[in-house]
Coordinates of C-alpha atoms in Angstrom, one line a residue:
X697 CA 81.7 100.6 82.8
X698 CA 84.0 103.5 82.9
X699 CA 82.3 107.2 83.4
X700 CA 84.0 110.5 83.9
X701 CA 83.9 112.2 87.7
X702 CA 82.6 115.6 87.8
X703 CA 83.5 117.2 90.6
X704 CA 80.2 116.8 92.6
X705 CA 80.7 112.8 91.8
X706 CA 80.9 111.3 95.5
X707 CA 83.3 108.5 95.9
X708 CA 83.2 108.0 99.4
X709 CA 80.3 106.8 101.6
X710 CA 81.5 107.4 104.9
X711 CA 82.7 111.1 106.4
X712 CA 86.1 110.2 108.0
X713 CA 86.8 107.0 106.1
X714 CA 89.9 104.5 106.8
X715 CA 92.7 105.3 104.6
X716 CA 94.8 102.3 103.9
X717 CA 98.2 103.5 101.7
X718 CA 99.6 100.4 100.0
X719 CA 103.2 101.7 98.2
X720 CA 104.1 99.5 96.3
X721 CA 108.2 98.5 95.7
X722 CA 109.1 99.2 91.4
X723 CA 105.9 98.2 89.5
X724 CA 105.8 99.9 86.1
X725 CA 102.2 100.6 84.9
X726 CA 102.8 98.4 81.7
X727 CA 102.9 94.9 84.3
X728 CA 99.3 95.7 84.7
X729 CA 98.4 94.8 81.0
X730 CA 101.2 92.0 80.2
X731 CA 100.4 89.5 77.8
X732 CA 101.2 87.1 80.5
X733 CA 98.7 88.2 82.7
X734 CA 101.0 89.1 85.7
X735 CA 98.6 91.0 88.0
X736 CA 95.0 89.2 88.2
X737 CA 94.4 90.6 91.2
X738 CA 95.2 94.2 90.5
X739 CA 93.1 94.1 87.5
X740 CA 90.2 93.0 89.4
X741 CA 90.6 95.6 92.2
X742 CA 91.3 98.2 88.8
X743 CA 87.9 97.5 87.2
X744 CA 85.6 98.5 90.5
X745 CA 88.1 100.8 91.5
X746 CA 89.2 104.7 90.0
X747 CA 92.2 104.3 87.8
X748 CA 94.5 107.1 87.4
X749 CA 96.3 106.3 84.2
X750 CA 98.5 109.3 83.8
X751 CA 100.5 109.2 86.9
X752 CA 103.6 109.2 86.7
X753 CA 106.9 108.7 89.2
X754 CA 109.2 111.4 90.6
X755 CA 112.0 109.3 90.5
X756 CA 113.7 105.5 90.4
X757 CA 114.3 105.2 94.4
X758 CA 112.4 104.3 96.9
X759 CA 113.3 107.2 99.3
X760 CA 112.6 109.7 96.6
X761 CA 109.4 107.9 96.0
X762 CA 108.2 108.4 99.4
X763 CA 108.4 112.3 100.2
X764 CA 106.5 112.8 97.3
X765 CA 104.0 110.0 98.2
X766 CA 103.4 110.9 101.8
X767 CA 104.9 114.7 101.3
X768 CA 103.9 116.1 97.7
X769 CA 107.3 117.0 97.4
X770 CA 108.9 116.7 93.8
X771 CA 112.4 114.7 93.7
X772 CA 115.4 117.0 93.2
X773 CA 118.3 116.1 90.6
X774 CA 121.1 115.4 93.0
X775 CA 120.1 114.7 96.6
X776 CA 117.5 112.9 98.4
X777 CA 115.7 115.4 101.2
X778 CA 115.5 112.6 103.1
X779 CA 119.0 112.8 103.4
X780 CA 118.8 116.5 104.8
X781 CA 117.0 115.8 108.0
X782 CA 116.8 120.0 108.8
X783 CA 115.1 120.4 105.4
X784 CA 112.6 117.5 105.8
X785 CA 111.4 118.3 108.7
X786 CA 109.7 121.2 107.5
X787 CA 107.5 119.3 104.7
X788 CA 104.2 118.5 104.9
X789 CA 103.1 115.3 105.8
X790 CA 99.6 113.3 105.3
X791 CA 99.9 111.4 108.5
X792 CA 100.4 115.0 110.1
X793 CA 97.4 115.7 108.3
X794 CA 95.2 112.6 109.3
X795 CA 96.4 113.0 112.7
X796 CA 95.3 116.8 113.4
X797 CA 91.7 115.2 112.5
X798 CA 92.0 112.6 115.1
X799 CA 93.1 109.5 112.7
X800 CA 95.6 107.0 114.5
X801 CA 98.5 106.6 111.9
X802 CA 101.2 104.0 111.2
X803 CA 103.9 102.8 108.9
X804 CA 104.4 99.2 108.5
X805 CA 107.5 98.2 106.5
X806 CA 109.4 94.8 106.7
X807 CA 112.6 96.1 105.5
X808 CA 114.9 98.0 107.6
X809 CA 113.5 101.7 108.0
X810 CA 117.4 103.2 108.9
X811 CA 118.2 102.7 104.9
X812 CA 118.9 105.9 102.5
X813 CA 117.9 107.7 106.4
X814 CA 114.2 107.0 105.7
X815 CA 114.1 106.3 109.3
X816 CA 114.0 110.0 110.6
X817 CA 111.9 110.9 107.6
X818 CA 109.6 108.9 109.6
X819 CA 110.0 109.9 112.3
X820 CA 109.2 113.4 111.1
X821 CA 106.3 112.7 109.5
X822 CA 104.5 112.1 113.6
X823 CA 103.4 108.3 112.8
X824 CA 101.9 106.8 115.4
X825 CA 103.7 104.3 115.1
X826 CA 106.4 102.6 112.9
X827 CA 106.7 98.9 112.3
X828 CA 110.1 97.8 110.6
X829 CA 112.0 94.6 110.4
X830 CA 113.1 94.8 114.0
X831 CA 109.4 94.0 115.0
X832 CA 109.4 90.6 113.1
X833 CA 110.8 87.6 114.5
X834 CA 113.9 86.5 113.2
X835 CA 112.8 83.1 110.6
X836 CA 110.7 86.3 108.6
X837 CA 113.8 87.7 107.6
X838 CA 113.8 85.7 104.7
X839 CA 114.6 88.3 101.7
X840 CA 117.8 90.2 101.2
X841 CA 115.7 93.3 102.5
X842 CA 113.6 92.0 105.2
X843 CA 110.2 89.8 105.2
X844 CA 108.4 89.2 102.1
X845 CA 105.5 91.1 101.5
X846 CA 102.9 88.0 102.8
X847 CA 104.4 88.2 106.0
X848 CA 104.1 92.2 106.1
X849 CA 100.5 92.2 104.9
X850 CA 99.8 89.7 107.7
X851 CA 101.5 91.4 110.2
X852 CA 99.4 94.8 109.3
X853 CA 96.3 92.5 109.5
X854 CA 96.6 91.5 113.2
X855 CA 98.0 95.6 113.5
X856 CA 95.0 97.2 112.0
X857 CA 92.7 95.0 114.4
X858 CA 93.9 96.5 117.5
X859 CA 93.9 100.0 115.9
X860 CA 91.2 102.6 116.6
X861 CA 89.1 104.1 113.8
X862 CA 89.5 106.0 112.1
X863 CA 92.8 105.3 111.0
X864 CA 95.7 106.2 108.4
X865 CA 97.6 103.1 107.7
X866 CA 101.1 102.9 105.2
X867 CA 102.1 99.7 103.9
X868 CA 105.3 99.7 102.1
X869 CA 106.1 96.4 100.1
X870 CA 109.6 95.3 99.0
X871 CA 109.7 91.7 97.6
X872 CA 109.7 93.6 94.0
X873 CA 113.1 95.0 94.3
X874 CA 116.0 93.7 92.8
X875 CA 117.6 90.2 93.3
X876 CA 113.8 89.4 93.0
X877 CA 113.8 86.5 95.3
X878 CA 110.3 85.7 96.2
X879 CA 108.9 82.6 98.6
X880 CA 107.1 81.3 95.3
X881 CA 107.9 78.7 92.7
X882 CA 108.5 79.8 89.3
X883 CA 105.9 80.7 87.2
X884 CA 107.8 83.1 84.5
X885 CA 111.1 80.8 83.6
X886 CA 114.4 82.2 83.5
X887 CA 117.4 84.0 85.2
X888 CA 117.2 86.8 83.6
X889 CA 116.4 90.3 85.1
X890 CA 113.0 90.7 82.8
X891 CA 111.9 86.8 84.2
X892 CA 112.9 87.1 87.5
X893 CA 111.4 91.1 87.7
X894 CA 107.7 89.5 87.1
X895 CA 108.1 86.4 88.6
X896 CA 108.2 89.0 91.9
X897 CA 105.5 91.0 90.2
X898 CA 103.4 87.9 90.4
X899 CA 104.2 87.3 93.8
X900 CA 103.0 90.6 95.2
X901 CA 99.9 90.2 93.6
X902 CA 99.0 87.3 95.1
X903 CA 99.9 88.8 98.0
X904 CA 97.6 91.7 97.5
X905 CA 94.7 89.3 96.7
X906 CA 94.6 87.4 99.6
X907 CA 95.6 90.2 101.6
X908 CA 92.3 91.8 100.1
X909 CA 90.4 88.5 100.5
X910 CA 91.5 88.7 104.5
X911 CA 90.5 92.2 105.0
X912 CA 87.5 92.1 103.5
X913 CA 85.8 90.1 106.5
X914 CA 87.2 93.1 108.8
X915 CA 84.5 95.1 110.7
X916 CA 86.2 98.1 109.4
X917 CA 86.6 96.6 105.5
X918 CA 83.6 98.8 104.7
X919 CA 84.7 102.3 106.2
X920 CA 88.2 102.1 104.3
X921 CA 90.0 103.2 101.4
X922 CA 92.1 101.5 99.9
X923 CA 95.0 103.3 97.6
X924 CA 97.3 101.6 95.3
X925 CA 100.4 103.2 94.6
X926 CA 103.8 102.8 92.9
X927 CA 107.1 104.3 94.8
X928 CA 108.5 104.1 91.4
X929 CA 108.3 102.0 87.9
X930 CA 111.1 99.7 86.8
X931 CA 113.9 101.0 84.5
X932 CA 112.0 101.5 80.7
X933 CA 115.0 99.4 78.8
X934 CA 114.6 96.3 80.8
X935 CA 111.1 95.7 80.9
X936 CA 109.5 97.6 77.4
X937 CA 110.4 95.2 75.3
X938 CA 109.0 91.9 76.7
X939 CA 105.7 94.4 77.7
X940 CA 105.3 95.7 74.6
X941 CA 102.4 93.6 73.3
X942 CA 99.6 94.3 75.9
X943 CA 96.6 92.0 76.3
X944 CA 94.1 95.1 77.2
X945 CA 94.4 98.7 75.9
X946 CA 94.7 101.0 78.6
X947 CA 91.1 103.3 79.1
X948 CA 91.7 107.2 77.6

């Protein structure tokens, strides 16, 4: 059942709870209601979960999609702040946030955290620490941008074990961006960009579910937050019109 928050509704049980950040790489809010019933997983985390339906991305990249993530900071028309390491480094930051209230922080990426300079964004923002591609052993690298997202959500698994509470974790997926190669067998059939865009859909959420399945049986599972978030959608013109016909209406 859906009810509106006022604002003396309390969400959370716990006074300095977890915060798990899971960004993830170009999902477009209409993959949640496909006809073909791409993200079974997301829907069941949605209907026990607070939905923000009007949310909307700053931008289409990744790097833009981040400062405004981690830094509230809107994306500007013809350069990337990250790319103007003097200006980003006077942003705010959550994990600078979290960490002046004692919260161990970290960023767990499998791609390579050097790309578009995202690196000394980072590095700016005080994490903890900051797990890229170089931490993973050399058979994970086995997408064009690093390890696939089940190897990433296993790898912060064994992390957030050896972490101390309480704790401010990013996860940044990227098995969703283009070629959309993902370690799973076809379910959607075709070549084509629209296929082969929720084919990887598909994969992430199966990721997520079992990622959520693991976690769950965590000492910590029941001090955490979990947020779901998009770095950006996927371009309107390829994906709108196989979408079109959705199999839920979206709650107003």
């Amino acid at each position: 059942e859906n009810r509106k928050l006022n604002k003396n509704t309390s969400i959370i049980s716990v006074e300095e709870p977890n915060v798990i950040l899971i960004i993830m790489e170009g999902i477009a809010a209409e993959v949640l209601f496909a006809k073909e019933k791409l993200t079974p997983n997301l829907n069941q985390i949605i209907k026990k979960s607070i939905y923000f339906e009007n949310i909307y991305a700053t931008s289409t990249r990744t790097d833009r999609g981040l400062v405004s993530i981690l830094s509230g900071y809107p994306s500007l028309p013809n350069v990337s702040i990250v790319k103007e390491p003097d200006k980003a480094a006077r942003l705010s930051f959550l994990s600078k946030e979290f960490k002046s209230n004692a919260y161990s922080t970290s960023f767990i990426y499998g791609g390579e955290s050097e790309f578009a300079n995202i690196k000394s964004y980072l590095l700016n923002s005080k994490f903890d620490n900051i797990i890229d591609k170089n931490h993973f052993q050399q058979k994970d690298m086995n997408s064009k941008w690093g390890a696939h997202d089940h190897v990433v959500f296993n790898e912060s698994l064994a992390q957030l074990k050896n972490i101390k509470e309480p704790f401010f974790t990013t996860i940044l997926t990227l098995s969703s961006h283009e070629p959309f190669e993902v370690p799973m067998e076809k379910i959607i059939k075709g070549d084509d960009r629209q296929s082969l865009y929720k084919n990887s859909v598909m994969y992430l959420d199966r990721s997520i579910g079992n990622f959520m399945d693991k976690v769950s049986t965590e000492k910590y599972y029941d001090n955490t937050v979990f947020i779901f978030i998009s770095d950006h959608g996927f371009r309107v013109g390829d994906v709108s019109l196989s979408l079109i016909h959705i199999s839920e209406p979206t709650r107003r």
